Short mmCIF file of C-alpha atoms in Angstrom, two decimals:
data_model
loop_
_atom_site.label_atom_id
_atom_site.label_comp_id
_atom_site.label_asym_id
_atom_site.label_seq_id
_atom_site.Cartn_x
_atom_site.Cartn_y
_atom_site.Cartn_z
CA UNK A 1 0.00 0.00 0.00
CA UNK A 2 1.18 3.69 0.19
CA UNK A 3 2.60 5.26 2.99
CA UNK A 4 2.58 9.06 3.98
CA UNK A 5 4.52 9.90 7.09
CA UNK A 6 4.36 13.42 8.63
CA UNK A 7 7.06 14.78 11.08
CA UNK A 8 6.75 15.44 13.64
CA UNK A 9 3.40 13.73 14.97
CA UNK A 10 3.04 16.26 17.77
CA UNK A 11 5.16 19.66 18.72
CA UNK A 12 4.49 22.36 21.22
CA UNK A 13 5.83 25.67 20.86
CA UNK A 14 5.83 29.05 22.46
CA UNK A 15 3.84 31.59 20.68
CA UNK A 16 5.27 34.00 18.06
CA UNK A 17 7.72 30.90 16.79
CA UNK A 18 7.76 28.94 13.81
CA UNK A 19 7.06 25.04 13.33
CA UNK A 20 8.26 23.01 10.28
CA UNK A 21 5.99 19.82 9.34
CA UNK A 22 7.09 17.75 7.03
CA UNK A 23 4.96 15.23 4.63
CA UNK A 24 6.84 12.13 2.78
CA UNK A 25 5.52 10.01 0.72
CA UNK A 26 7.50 6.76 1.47
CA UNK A 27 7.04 4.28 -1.94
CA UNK A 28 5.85 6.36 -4.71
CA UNK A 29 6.02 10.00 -6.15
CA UNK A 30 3.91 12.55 -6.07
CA UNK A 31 3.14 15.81 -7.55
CA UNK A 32 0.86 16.84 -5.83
CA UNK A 33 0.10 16.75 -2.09
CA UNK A 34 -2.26 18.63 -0.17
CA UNK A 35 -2.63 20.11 3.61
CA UNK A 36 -5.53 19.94 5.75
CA UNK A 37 -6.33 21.32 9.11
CA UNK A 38 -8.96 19.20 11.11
CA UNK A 39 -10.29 21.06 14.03
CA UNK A 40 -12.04 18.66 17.09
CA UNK A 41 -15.02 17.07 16.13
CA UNK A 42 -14.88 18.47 12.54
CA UNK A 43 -13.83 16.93 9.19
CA UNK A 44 -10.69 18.31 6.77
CA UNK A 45 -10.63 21.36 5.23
CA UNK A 46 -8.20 22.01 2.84
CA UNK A 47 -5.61 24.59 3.41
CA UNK A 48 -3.31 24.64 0.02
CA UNK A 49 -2.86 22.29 -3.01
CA UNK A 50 1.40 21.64 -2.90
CA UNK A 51 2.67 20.96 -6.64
CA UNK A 52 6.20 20.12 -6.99
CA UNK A 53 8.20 22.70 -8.34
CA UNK A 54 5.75 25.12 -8.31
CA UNK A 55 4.18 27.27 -5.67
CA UNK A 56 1.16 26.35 -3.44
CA UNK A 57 -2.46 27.25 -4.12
CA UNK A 58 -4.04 28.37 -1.01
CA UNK A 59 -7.48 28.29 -0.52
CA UNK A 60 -9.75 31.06 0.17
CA UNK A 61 -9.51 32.37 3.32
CA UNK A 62 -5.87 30.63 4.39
CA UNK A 63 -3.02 33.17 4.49
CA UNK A 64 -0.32 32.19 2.67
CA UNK A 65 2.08 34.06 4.57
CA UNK A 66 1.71 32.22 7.69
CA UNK A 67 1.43 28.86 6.31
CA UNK A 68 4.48 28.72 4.04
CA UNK A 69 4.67 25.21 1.79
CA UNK A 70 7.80 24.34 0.07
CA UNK A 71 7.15 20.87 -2.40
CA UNK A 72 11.06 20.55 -3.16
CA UNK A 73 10.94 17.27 -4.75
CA UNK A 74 8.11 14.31 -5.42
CA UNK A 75 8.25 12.78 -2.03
CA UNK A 76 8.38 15.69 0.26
CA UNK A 77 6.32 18.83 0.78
CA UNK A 78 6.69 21.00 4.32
CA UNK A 79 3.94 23.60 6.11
CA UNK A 80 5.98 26.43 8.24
CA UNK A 81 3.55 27.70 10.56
CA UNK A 82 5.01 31.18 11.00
CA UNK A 83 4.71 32.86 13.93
CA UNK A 84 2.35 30.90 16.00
CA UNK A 85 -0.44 31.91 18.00
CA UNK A 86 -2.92 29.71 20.11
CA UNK A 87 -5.68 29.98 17.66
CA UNK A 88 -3.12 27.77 15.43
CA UNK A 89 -3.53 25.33 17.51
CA UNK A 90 -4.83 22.17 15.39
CA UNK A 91 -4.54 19.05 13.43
CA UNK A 92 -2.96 19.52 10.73
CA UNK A 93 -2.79 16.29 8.12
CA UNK A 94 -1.30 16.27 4.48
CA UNK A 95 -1.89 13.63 1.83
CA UNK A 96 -0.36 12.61 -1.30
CA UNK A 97 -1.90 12.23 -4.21
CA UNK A 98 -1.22 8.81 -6.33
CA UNK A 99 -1.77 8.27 -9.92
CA UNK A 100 -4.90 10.51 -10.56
CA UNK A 101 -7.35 10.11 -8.14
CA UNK A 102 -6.21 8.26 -4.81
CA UNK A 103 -5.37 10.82 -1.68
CA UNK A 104 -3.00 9.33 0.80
CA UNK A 105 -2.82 10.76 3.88
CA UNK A 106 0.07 10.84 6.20
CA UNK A 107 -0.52 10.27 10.43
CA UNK A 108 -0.91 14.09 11.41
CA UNK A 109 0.35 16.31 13.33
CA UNK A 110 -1.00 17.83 16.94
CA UNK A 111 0.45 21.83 16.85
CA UNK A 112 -0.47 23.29 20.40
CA UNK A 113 0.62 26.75 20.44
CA UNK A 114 1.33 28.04 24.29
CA UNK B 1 -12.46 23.15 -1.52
CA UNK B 2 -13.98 22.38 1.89
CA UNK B 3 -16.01 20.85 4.12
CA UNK B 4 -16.76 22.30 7.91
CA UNK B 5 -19.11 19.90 9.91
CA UNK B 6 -20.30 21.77 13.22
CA UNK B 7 -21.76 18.50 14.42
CA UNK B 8 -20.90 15.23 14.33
CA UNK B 9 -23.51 12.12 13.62
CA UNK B 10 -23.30 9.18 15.77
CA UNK B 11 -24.50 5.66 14.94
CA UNK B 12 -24.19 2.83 17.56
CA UNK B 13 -24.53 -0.31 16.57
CA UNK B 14 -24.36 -4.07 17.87
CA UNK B 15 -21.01 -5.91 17.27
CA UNK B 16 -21.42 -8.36 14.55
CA UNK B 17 -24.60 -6.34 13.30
CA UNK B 18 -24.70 -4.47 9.71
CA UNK B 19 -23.50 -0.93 9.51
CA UNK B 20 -24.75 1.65 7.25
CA UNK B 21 -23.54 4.95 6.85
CA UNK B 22 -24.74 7.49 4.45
CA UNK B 23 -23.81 10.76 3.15
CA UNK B 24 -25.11 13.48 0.83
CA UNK B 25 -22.86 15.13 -1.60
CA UNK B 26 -22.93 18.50 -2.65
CA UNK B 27 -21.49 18.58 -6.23
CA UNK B 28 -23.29 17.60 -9.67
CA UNK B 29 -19.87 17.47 -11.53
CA UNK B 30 -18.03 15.07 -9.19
CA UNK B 31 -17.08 11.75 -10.92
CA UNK B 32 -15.29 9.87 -8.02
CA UNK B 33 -16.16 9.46 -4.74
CA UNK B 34 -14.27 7.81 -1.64
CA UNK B 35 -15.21 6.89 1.85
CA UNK B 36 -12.12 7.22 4.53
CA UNK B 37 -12.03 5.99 8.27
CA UNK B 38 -10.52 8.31 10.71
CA UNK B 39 -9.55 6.96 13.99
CA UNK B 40 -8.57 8.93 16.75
CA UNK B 41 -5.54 10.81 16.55
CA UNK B 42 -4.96 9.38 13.28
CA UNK B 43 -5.17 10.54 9.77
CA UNK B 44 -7.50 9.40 7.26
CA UNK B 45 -7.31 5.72 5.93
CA UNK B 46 -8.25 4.89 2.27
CA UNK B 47 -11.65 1.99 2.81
CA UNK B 48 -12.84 1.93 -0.81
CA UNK B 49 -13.84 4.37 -3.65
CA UNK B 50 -16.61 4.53 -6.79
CA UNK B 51 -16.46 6.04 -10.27
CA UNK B 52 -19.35 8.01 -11.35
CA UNK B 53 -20.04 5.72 -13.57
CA UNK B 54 -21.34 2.98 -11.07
CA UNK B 55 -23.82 2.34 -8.75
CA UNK B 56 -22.14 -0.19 -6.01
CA UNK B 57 -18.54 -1.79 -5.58
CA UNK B 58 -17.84 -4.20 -2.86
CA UNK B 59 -14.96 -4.84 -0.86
CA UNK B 60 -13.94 -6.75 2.04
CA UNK B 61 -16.61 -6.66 4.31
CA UNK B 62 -17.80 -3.14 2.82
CA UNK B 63 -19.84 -2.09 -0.11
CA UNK B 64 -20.38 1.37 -0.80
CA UNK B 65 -23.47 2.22 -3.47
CA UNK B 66 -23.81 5.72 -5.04
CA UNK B 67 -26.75 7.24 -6.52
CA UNK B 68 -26.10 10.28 -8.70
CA UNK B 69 -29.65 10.85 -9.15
CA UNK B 70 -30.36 12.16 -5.63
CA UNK B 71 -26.52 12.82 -4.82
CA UNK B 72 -26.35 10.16 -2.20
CA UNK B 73 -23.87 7.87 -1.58
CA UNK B 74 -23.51 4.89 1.81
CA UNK B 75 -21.54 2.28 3.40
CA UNK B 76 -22.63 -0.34 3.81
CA UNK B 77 -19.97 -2.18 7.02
CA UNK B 78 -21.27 -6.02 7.40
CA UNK B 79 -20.16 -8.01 10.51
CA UNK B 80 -19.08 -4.77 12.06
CA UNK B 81 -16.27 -5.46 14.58
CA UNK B 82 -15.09 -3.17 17.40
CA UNK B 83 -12.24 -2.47 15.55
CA UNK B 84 -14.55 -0.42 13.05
CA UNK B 85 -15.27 1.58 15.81
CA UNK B 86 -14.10 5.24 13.91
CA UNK B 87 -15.49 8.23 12.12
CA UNK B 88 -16.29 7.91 8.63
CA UNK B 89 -15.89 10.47 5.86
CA UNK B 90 -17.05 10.54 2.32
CA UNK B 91 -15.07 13.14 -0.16
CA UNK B 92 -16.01 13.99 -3.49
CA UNK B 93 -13.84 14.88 -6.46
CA UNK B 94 -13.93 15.87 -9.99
CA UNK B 95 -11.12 15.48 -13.04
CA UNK B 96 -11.37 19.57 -12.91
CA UNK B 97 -10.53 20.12 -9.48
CA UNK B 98 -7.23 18.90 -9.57
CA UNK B 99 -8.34 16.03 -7.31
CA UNK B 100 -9.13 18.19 -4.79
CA UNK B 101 -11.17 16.65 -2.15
CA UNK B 102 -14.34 17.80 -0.66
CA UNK B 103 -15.06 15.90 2.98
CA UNK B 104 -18.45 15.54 4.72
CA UNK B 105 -18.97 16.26 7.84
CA UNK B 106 -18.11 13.04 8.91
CA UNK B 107 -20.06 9.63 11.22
CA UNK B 108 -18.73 8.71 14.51
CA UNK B 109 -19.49 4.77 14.75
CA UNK B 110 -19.73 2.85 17.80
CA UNK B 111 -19.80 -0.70 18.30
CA UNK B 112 -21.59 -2.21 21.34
CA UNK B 113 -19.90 -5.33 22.75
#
């Protein structure tokens, strides 16, 4: 099957610092990956669509100057949260897509901001 | 796009009874559709997905039936197992989205020993 892994699964910070995540996908390449941000109780909603080589596509509504993505080759995109505040605070989950249609998703990753 | 559920439905059901969990999709123009089982603390895990262009595929232990007509698509868990305990989301995609997904709200499932 394919495998996503995210990095790390859960990080703590102080507020007004940055946090890397990182996304992999472990046996196959993609293009494209995607980040979500799942609040309690709530599904996914998409934050930006990651294409290699290319810059992000944010949705509507996401800043793209706080959540910087860098897709540097086919198996790794990263989300820098930049300066953190509580309201941050989430889980945040990318996938991977393979061939055309399938999503994978990687583990996730718990970002409490203090 | 996205999906924001404010709520999320609950279904509690027997162990070794049949599950069925059903979701309404939003979008006319989406021509694959995929159901996903969250568990807590966990990302999404790939169950089993349908082209637009059928009506039901079957897996192991799960069959998931779409009709376009009345945008409505279910899963169907048989012999549900504690394990399945999880919550379930559909997504919806389209070949012009760049596969983005849409998510439902989601369907926390119990199972009662």
């Amino acid at each position: 099957g394919a495998v996503v892994s995210q990095h790390p699964s859960r990080v703590i910070c102080k507020s007004g610092t940055s946090v890397k995540i990182e996304c992999r996908s472990l046996d196959f390449q993609a293009t494209t990956m995607f980040w979500y941000r799942q609040f309690p109780k709530q599904s996914l909603m998409l934050m930006a669509t990651s294409n290699e080589g290319s810059k992000a596509t944010y949705e509507q509504g996401v800043e793209k100057d706080k959540f910087l993505i860098n897709h540097a080759s086919l198996t790794l995109s990263t989300l820098t949260v930049t300066s953190a505040h509580p309201e941050d605070s989430s889980f945040y989950i990318c996938s991977a897509l393979r061939g055309l249609n399938t999503q994978y998703f990687g583990p996730g990753t718990r970002l409490t901001v203090l | 796009g996205e999906s924001v559920g404010l709520h999320l439905p609950t279904l509690s059901v027997q162990e070794g009874d049949n599950s069925i969990i059903n979701c309404a999709y939003s979008n006319s123009a989406s021509d694959y559709f995929i159901w996903y089982k969250q568990e807590s603390g966990k990302g999404p895990q790939f169950i089993i997905d349908i082209r637009s262009n059928m009506d039901k595929r079957q897996g192991q232990r799960v069959t998931v039936l779409l009709n376009k007509t009345v945008k409505h698509l279910s899963l169907q868990i048989a012999a549900t197992q504690p394990g399945d305990s999880a919550v379930y989301f559909c997504a919806e995609t389209f070949s012009g989205s760049a596969r983005q997904l849409t998510f439902g709200s989601g369907t926390q499932l119990t199972v009662l020993p």
